[in-house]
Amino acid sequence: LTSTARPSHTQQGHTETEIMSILEYNGAAIIAMVGKDCVGIASDKRLGLQYQTVATDFKKVFQMGDTLFLGLAGLATDVQTVHADCKYRVNMYKLREERDIKPATFSAMISSMLYSRRFAPWFVEPVVAGLDAKGKPYIWAADLLGCGLSTSDFVVSGTCTENMMGMCESLFKKDLEPDELFEVLAQSLMASVDRDAYS
């Protein structure tokens, strides 16, 4: 795996090299949350090179269907590559099946796609949020090898996951209305990102 070194100081004043994950290189923060018959996904838009900000309009959440969204945290080049590949596969699915892809099916597709590249992986951590055919909320997140997790409350991905987890656990309540869900997502994301220089 490619990694970047950054200095860290020990108590005696000696400098040691701390290895950084390539997933943190460009920075990201993505949250998906379930409400009452609704779902929300939010991300920051910062593109960075470690602590340096390059752009503030980098897209990390993509609409893959009428009620299906994909968030990608990780290396910026791989985010764009995986999004293009997912878009292609969703379009092929629509042509073959003559129907929209379900969120659970889309998650399985991404999981398989990432696992097939396990020996030369894309450095992305996907988050899927959507509504199934019955209007039931669905959220899912995975690591770069496609090992996924679907929950009934919220999932987080990116460089400040600890901060986001803490904020979401504090603010999340079951059966949030759409307006309340928007507010909780916004507050959780903003409070977390403000405490993390990478996102």
CSV table of N, CA and C in Angstrom, one decimal, residues 48-170:
chain,number,residue,atom,x,y,z
A,48,GLY,N,-8.4,18.0,-0.6
A,48,GLY,CA,-7.1,18.4,0.0
A,48,GLY,C,-6.0,17.5,-0.4
A,49,LEU,N,-4.8,18.0,-0.1
A,49,LEU,CA,-3.6,17.2,-0.2
A,49,LEU,C,-3.0,17.2,1.3
A,50,GLN,N,-3.4,16.3,2.1
A,50,GLN,CA,-3.2,16.3,3.5
A,50,GLN,C,-3.8,17.6,4.1
A,51,TYR,N,-2.9,18.4,4.7
A,51,TYR,CA,-3.4,19.6,5.4
A,51,TYR,C,-3.7,20.8,4.4
A,52,GLN,N,-3.3,20.7,3.1
A,52,GLN,CA,-3.4,21.7,2.2
A,52,GLN,C,-4.8,21.6,1.4
A,53,THR,N,-5.6,22.7,1.4
A,53,THR,CA,-6.8,22.6,0.6
A,53,THR,C,-6.6,23.0,-0.8
A,54,VAL,N,-7.0,22.2,-1.7
A,54,VAL,CA,-6.9,22.4,-3.2
A,54,VAL,C,-8.1,23.0,-3.8
A,55,ALA,N,-9.3,22.4,-3.4
A,55,ALA,CA,-10.6,22.9,-3.9
A,55,ALA,C,-11.7,22.7,-2.9
A,56,THR,N,-12.7,23.4,-3.0
A,56,THR,CA,-13.9,23.3,-2.1
A,56,THR,C,-15.2,22.9,-2.8
A,57,ASP,N,-15.0,22.4,-4.0
A,57,ASP,CA,-16.2,22.0,-4.8
A,57,ASP,C,-16.1,20.5,-5.3
A,58,PHE,N,-15.4,19.7,-4.6
A,58,PHE,CA,-15.2,18.3,-5.1
A,58,PHE,C,-16.3,17.4,-4.6
A,59,LYS,N,-17.0,16.8,-5.6
A,59,LYS,CA,-18.2,16.0,-5.4
A,59,LYS,C,-17.8,14.6,-4.8
A,60,LYS,N,-18.5,14.2,-3.7
A,60,LYS,CA,-18.3,12.9,-3.1
A,60,LYS,C,-19.5,12.1,-3.0
A,61,VAL,N,-20.7,12.7,-3.3
A,61,VAL,CA,-22.0,12.0,-3.2
A,61,VAL,C,-22.6,12.1,-4.6
A,62,PHE,N,-23.0,11.0,-5.2
A,62,PHE,CA,-23.6,10.9,-6.5
A,62,PHE,C,-24.9,10.3,-6.6
A,63,GLN,N,-25.8,10.8,-7.4
A,63,GLN,CA,-27.1,10.2,-7.5
A,63,GLN,C,-27.1,9.1,-8.6
A,64,MET,N,-27.4,7.9,-8.2
A,64,MET,CA,-27.3,6.7,-9.1
A,64,MET,C,-28.7,6.3,-9.6
A,65,GLY,N,-29.8,6.8,-9.0
A,65,GLY,CA,-31.1,6.5,-9.4
A,65,GLY,C,-32.1,7.5,-8.8
A,66,ASP,N,-33.4,7.4,-9.0
A,66,ASP,CA,-34.3,8.3,-8.5
A,66,ASP,C,-34.3,8.4,-6.9
A,67,THR,N,-34.1,7.2,-6.3
A,67,THR,CA,-34.1,7.2,-4.8
A,67,THR,C,-32.8,6.4,-4.4
A,68,LEU,N,-31.7,6.6,-5.1
A,68,LEU,CA,-30.5,5.9,-4.7
A,68,LEU,C,-29.2,6.9,-4.8
A,69,PHE,N,-28.5,6.9,-3.8
A,69,PHE,CA,-27.3,7.8,-3.7
A,69,PHE,C,-26.1,7.0,-3.3
A,70,LEU,N,-24.9,7.4,-3.8
A,70,LEU,CA,-23.6,6.7,-3.5
A,70,LEU,C,-22.7,7.8,-3.0
A,71,GLY,N,-22.1,7.6,-1.8
A,71,GLY,CA,-21.0,8.5,-1.3
A,71,GLY,C,-19.7,7.7,-1.3
A,72,LEU,N,-18.7,8.4,-1.8
A,72,LEU,CA,-17.4,7.7,-1.9
A,72,LEU,C,-16.3,8.6,-1.1
A,73,ALA,N,-15.7,8.0,-0.1
A,73,ALA,CA,-14.7,8.7,0.7
A,73,ALA,C,-13.4,7.9,0.3
A,74,GLY,N,-12.3,8.7,0.2
A,74,GLY,CA,-11.0,8.1,-0.1
A,74,GLY,C,-10.2,8.9,-1.1
A,75,LEU,N,-9.3,8.2,-1.8
A,75,LEU,CA,-8.4,8.8,-2.7
A,75,LEU,C,-9.2,9.4,-3.9
A,76,ALA,N,-9.0,10.7,-4.2
A,76,ALA,CA,-9.8,11.4,-5.2
A,76,ALA,C,-9.9,10.8,-6.5
A,77,THR,N,-8.8,10.3,-7.0
A,77,THR,CA,-8.7,9.7,-8.4
A,77,THR,C,-9.6,8.4,-8.4
A,78,ASP,N,-9.5,7.7,-7.3
A,78,ASP,CA,-10.3,6.4,-7.2
A,78,ASP,C,-11.7,6.7,-7.0
A,79,VAL,N,-12.1,7.8,-6.3
A,79,VAL,CA,-13.5,8.2,-6.2
A,79,VAL,C,-14.1,8.4,-7.6
A,80,GLN,N,-13.4,9.1,-8.4
A,80,GLN,CA,-13.9,9.4,-9.8
A,80,GLN,C,-14.0,8.1,-10.6
A,81,THR,N,-13.0,7.2,-10.5
A,81,THR,CA,-13.0,6.0,-11.2
A,81,THR,C,-14.1,5.1,-10.8
A,82,VAL,N,-14.3,4.9,-9.5
A,82,VAL,CA,-15.3,4.0,-9.0
A,82,VAL,C,-16.7,4.6,-9.3
A,83,HIS,N,-16.9,5.9,-9.3
A,83,HIS,CA,-18.2,6.5,-9.6
A,83,HIS,C,-18.5,6.2,-11.1
A,84,ALA,N,-17.5,6.4,-12.0
A,84,ALA,CA,-17.8,6.1,-13.4
A,84,ALA,C,-18.1,4.6,-13.7
A,85,ASP,N,-17.4,3.7,-13.0
A,85,ASP,CA,-17.6,2.3,-13.1
A,85,ASP,C,-19.0,1.9,-12.6
A,86,CYS,N,-19.4,2.5,-11.5
A,86,CYS,CA,-20.7,2.2,-10.9
A,86,CYS,C,-21.8,2.7,-11.8
A,87,LYS,N,-21.6,3.9,-12.4
A,87,LYS,CA,-22.6,4.5,-13.3
A,87,LYS,C,-22.8,3.6,-14.5
A,88,TYR,N,-21.7,3.1,-15.0
A,88,TYR,CA,-21.8,2.2,-16.2
A,88,TYR,C,-22.5,0.9,-15.8
A,89,ARG,N,-22.2,0.3,-14.6
A,89,ARG,CA,-22.9,-0.9,-14.2
A,89,ARG,C,-24.4,-0.7,-14.0
A,90,VAL,N,-24.7,0.4,-13.4
A,90,VAL,CA,-26.2,0.7,-13.1
A,90,VAL,C,-26.9,0.9,-14.4
A,91,ASN,N,-26.3,1.6,-15.4
A,91,ASN,CA,-26.9,1.7,-16.7
A,91,ASN,C,-27.1,0.4,-17.4
A,92,MET,N,-26.1,-0.5,-17.3
A,92,MET,CA,-26.2,-1.8,-17.9
A,92,MET,C,-27.2,-2.7,-17.3
A,93,TYR,N,-27.4,-2.6,-15.9
A,93,TYR,CA,-28.4,-3.3,-15.2
A,93,TYR,C,-29.8,-2.8,-15.7
A,94,LYS,N,-30.0,-1.5,-15.9
A,94,LYS,CA,-31.2,-1.0,-16.3
A,94,LYS,C,-31.6,-1.5,-17.7
A,95,LEU,N,-30.6,-1.6,-18.6
A,95,LEU,CA,-30.8,-2.1,-20.0
A,95,LEU,C,-31.2,-3.6,-20.0
A,96,ARG,N,-30.5,-4.3,-19.1
A,96,ARG,CA,-30.7,-5.8,-19.1
A,96,ARG,C,-32.0,-6.2,-18.4
A,97,GLU,N,-32.2,-5.6,-17.2
A,97,GLU,CA,-33.4,-5.9,-16.4
A,97,GLU,C,-34.7,-5.1,-16.6
A,98,GLU,N,-34.5,-4.0,-17.3
A,98,GLU,CA,-35.6,-3.1,-17.6
A,98,GLU,C,-36.4,-2.6,-16.4
A,99,ARG,N,-35.6,-2.3,-15.3
A,99,ARG,CA,-36.1,-1.8,-14.1
A,99,ARG,C,-34.9,-1.1,-13.4
A,100,ASP,N,-35.3,-0.3,-12.4
A,100,ASP,CA,-34.2,0.4,-11.6
A,100,ASP,C,-33.6,-0.6,-10.6
A,101,ILE,N,-32.3,-0.3,-10.3
A,101,ILE,CA,-31.6,-1.2,-9.4
A,101,ILE,C,-32.1,-0.9,-7.9
A,102,LYS,N,-32.2,-1.9,-7.1
A,102,LYS,CA,-32.6,-1.7,-5.7
A,102,LYS,C,-31.3,-1.3,-4.9
A,103,PRO,N,-31.5,-0.6,-3.8
A,103,PRO,CA,-30.3,-0.3,-3.0
A,103,PRO,C,-29.5,-1.5,-2.5
A,104,ALA,N,-30.2,-2.5,-2.1
A,104,ALA,CA,-29.5,-3.7,-1.6
A,104,ALA,C,-28.8,-4.4,-2.7
A,105,THR,N,-29.3,-4.4,-3.9
A,105,THR,CA,-28.7,-5.0,-5.1
A,105,THR,C,-27.5,-4.2,-5.5
A,106,PHE,N,-27.6,-2.9,-5.4
A,106,PHE,CA,-26.5,-2.0,-5.8
A,106,PHE,C,-25.4,-2.2,-4.8
A,107,SER,N,-25.7,-2.3,-3.5
A,107,SER,CA,-24.7,-2.6,-2.5
A,107,SER,C,-23.9,-3.9,-2.7
A,108,ALA,N,-24.6,-4.9,-3.1
A,108,ALA,CA,-24.0,-6.2,-3.4
A,108,ALA,C,-23.1,-6.1,-4.6
A,109,MET,N,-23.5,-5.3,-5.6
A,109,MET,CA,-22.8,-5.1,-6.8
A,109,MET,C,-21.4,-4.4,-6.5
A,110,ILE,N,-21.5,-3.3,-5.6
A,110,ILE,CA,-20.3,-2.6,-5.2
A,110,ILE,C,-19.4,-3.5,-4.4
A,111,SER,N,-19.9,-4.3,-3.5
A,111,SER,CA,-19.2,-5.2,-2.7
A,111,SER,C,-18.4,-6.2,-3.6
A,112,SER,N,-19.1,-6.8,-4.6
A,112,SER,CA,-18.4,-7.7,-5.5
A,112,SER,C,-17.4,-7.0,-6.3
A,113,MET,N,-17.7,-5.8,-6.8
A,113,MET,CA,-16.7,-5.0,-7.6
A,113,MET,C,-15.4,-4.7,-6.8
A,114,LEU,N,-15.6,-4.3,-5.6
A,114,LEU,CA,-14.4,-4.0,-4.8
A,114,LEU,C,-13.6,-5.2,-4.4
A,115,TYR,N,-14.3,-6.3,-4.1
A,115,TYR,CA,-13.6,-7.5,-3.7
A,115,TYR,C,-12.9,-8.1,-4.9
A,116,SER,N,-13.4,-8.0,-6.1
A,116,SER,CA,-12.7,-8.5,-7.3
A,116,SER,C,-11.4,-7.8,-7.5
A,117,ARG,N,-11.2,-6.6,-6.9
A,117,ARG,CA,-9.9,-5.8,-7.0
A,117,ARG,C,-9.1,-5.9,-5.7
A,118,ARG,N,-9.3,-6.9,-4.9
A,118,ARG,CA,-8.7,-7.0,-3.6
A,118,ARG,C,-7.2,-7.0,-3.6
A,119,PHE,N,-6.5,-7.4,-4.7
A,119,PHE,CA,-5.1,-7.5,-4.8
A,119,PHE,C,-4.5,-6.2,-5.3
A,120,ALA,N,-5.3,-5.3,-5.9
A,120,ALA,CA,-4.9,-4.0,-6.3
A,120,ALA,C,-6.1,-3.1,-6.1
A,121,PRO,N,-6.4,-2.8,-4.8
A,121,PRO,CA,-7.7,-2.2,-4.6
A,121,PRO,C,-7.8,-0.7,-4.9
A,122,TRP,N,-9.1,-0.3,-5.1
A,122,TRP,CA,-9.4,1.1,-5.2
A,122,TRP,C,-9.4,1.6,-3.8
A,123,PHE,N,-8.8,2.7,-3.5
A,123,PHE,CA,-8.8,3.3,-2.2
A,123,PHE,C,-10.0,4.1,-1.9
A,124,VAL,N,-11.1,3.5,-1.8
A,124,VAL,CA,-12.4,4.2,-1.5
A,124,VAL,C,-13.2,3.4,-0.5
A,125,GLU,N,-14.0,4.1,0.3
A,125,GLU,CA,-14.9,3.5,1.3
A,125,GLU,C,-16.3,4.0,0.9
A,126,PRO,N,-17.1,3.1,0.2
A,126,PRO,CA,-18.4,3.5,-0.3
A,126,PRO,C,-19.5,3.6,0.8
A,127,VAL,N,-20.5,4.5,0.6
A,127,VAL,CA,-21.7,4.6,1.5
A,127,VAL,C,-22.9,4.7,0.5
A,128,VAL,N,-23.8,3.8,0.7
A,128,VAL,CA,-25.1,3.8,-0.1
A,128,VAL,C,-26.2,4.2,0.8
A,129,ALA,N,-27.1,5.1,0.2
A,129,ALA,CA,-28.3,5.5,0.9
A,129,ALA,C,-29.4,5.5,-0.1
A,130,GLY,N,-30.6,5.0,0.2
A,130,GLY,CA,-31.7,5.0,-0.7
A,130,GLY,C,-33.0,4.4,-0.1
A,131,LEU,N,-34.0,4.4,-0.9
A,131,LEU,CA,-35.3,3.8,-0.6
A,131,LEU,C,-35.5,2.6,-1.5
A,132,ASP,N,-36.0,1.5,-0.9
A,132,ASP,CA,-36.3,0.4,-1.7
A,132,ASP,C,-37.7,0.5,-2.4
A,133,ALA,N,-38.1,-0.5,-3.1
A,133,ALA,CA,-39.4,-0.4,-3.9
A,133,ALA,C,-40.6,-0.1,-3.0
A,134,LYS,N,-40.6,-0.5,-1.8
A,134,LYS,CA,-41.7,-0.2,-0.8
A,134,LYS,C,-41.5,1.1,-0.1
A,135,GLY,N,-40.5,1.9,-0.4
A,135,GLY,CA,-40.2,3.1,0.3
A,135,GLY,C,-39.5,3.0,1.6
A,136,LYS,N,-39.0,1.8,1.9
A,136,LYS,CA,-38.3,1.6,3.2
A,136,LYS,C,-36.8,2.1,3.0
A,137,PRO,N,-36.4,2.9,4.0
A,137,PRO,CA,-35.0,3.4,4.0
A,137,PRO,C,-33.9,2.3,4.1
A,138,TYR,N,-32.8,2.5,3.4
A,138,TYR,CA,-31.7,1.5,3.3
A,138,TYR,C,-30.4,2.3,3.3
A,139,ILE,N,-29.5,2.0,4.3
A,139,ILE,CA,-28.2,2.6,4.3
A,139,ILE,C,-27.2,1.5,4.5
A,140,TRP,N,-26.0,1.7,3.9
A,140,TRP,CA,-25.0,0.6,3.8
A,140,TRP,C,-23.6,1.3,3.7
A,141,ALA,N,-22.6,0.8,4.3
A,141,ALA,CA,-21.2,1.3,4.2
A,141,ALA,C,-20.3,0.1,4.1
A,142,ALA,N,-19.1,0.3,3.4
A,142,ALA,CA,-18.2,-0.8,3.3
A,142,ALA,C,-16.7,-0.3,3.4
A,143,ASP,N,-15.8,-1.2,3.5
A,143,ASP,CA,-14.4,-0.8,3.5
A,143,ASP,C,-13.9,-1.0,2.0
A,144,LEU,N,-12.6,-0.8,1.8
A,144,LEU,CA,-12.1,-0.8,0.5
A,144,LEU,C,-12.1,-2.2,-0.2
A,145,LEU,N,-12.3,-3.2,0.6
A,145,LEU,CA,-12.4,-4.6,0.1
A,145,LEU,C,-13.8,-5.0,-0.2
A,146,GLY,N,-14.8,-4.2,0.2
A,146,GLY,CA,-16.2,-4.5,-0.1
A,146,GLY,C,-16.9,-5.2,1.1
A,147,CYS,N,-16.3,-5.3,2.2
A,147,CYS,CA,-16.9,-5.9,3.4
A,147,CYS,C,-17.9,-4.9,3.9
A,148,GLY,N,-19.2,-5.1,3.7
A,148,GLY,CA,-20.2,-4.1,4.0
A,148,GLY,C,-21.0,-4.3,5.3
A,149,LEU,N,-21.7,-3.3,5.7
A,149,LEU,CA,-22.5,-3.3,6.9
A,149,LEU,C,-23.8,-2.4,6.6
A,150,SER,N,-24.9,-3.0,6.8
A,150,SER,CA,-26.2,-2.3,6.7
A,150,SER,C,-26.8,-2.1,8.1
A,151,THR,N,-27.2,-0.9,8.4
A,151,THR,CA,-27.8,-0.7,9.7
A,151,THR,C,-29.1,0.1,9.6
A,152,SER,N,-29.8,0.3,10.7
A,152,SER,CA,-31.1,0.9,10.7
A,152,SER,C,-31.0,2.3,11.3
A,153,ASP,N,-29.8,2.9,11.6
A,153,ASP,CA,-29.7,4.2,12.1
A,153,ASP,C,-28.8,5.1,11.3
A,154,PHE,N,-27.5,4.9,11.3
A,154,PHE,CA,-26.6,5.8,10.6
A,154,PHE,C,-25.3,5.0,10.3
A,155,VAL,N,-24.6,5.5,9.2
A,155,VAL,CA,-23.3,5.0,8.9
A,155,VAL,C,-22.4,6.2,8.6
A,156,VAL,N,-21.1,6.1,8.8
A,156,VAL,CA,-20.1,7.1,8.6
A,156,VAL,C,-18.9,6.6,7.8
A,157,SER,N,-18.3,7.5,7.1
A,157,SER,CA,-17.0,7.1,6.4
A,157,SER,C,-16.2,8.3,6.2
A,158,GLY,N,-14.9,8.2,6.2
A,158,GLY,CA,-14.0,9.3,5.9
A,158,GLY,C,-12.9,9.4,7.0
A,159,THR,N,-12.3,10.6,7.1
A,159,THR,CA,-11.1,10.8,7.9
A,159,THR,C,-11.5,11.1,9.4
A,160,CYS,N,-12.7,11.6,9.6
A,160,CYS,CA,-13.1,12.0,11.0
A,160,CYS,C,-14.3,11.1,11.4
A,161,THR,N,-14.2,9.8,11.3
A,161,THR,CA,-15.2,8.9,11.6
A,161,THR,C,-15.5,8.9,13.1
A,162,GLU,N,-14.5,9.0,13.9
A,162,GLU,CA,-14.7,9.0,15.4
A,162,GLU,C,-15.6,10.2,15.8
A,163,ASN,N,-15.2,11.4,15.2
A,163,ASN,CA,-16.0,12.6,15.5
A,163,ASN,C,-17.5,12.5,15.1
A,164,MET,N,-17.6,11.9,13.8
A,164,MET,CA,-19.0,11.8,13.3
A,164,MET,C,-19.8,10.8,14.1
A,165,MET,N,-19.2,9.7,14.5
A,165,MET,CA,-19.9,8.7,15.3
A,165,MET,C,-20.4,9.3,16.6
A,166,GLY,N,-19.5,10.0,17.2
A,166,GLY,CA,-19.9,10.7,18.5
A,166,GLY,C,-21.0,11.7,18.3
A,167,MET,N,-21.0,12.5,17.3
A,167,MET,CA,-22.0,13.5,17.0
A,167,MET,C,-23.4,12.8,16.7
A,168,CYS,N,-23.3,11.8,15.8
A,168,CYS,CA,-24.5,11.1,15.4
A,168,CYS,C,-25.1,10.4,16.6
A,169,GLU,N,-24.3,9.7,17.4
A,169,GLU,CA,-24.9,9.0,18.6
A,169,GLU,C,-25.6,10.0,19.5
A,170,SER,N,-25.0,11.3,19.6
A,170,SER,CA,-25.6,12.3,20.5
A,170,SER,C,-26.9,12.8,19.9
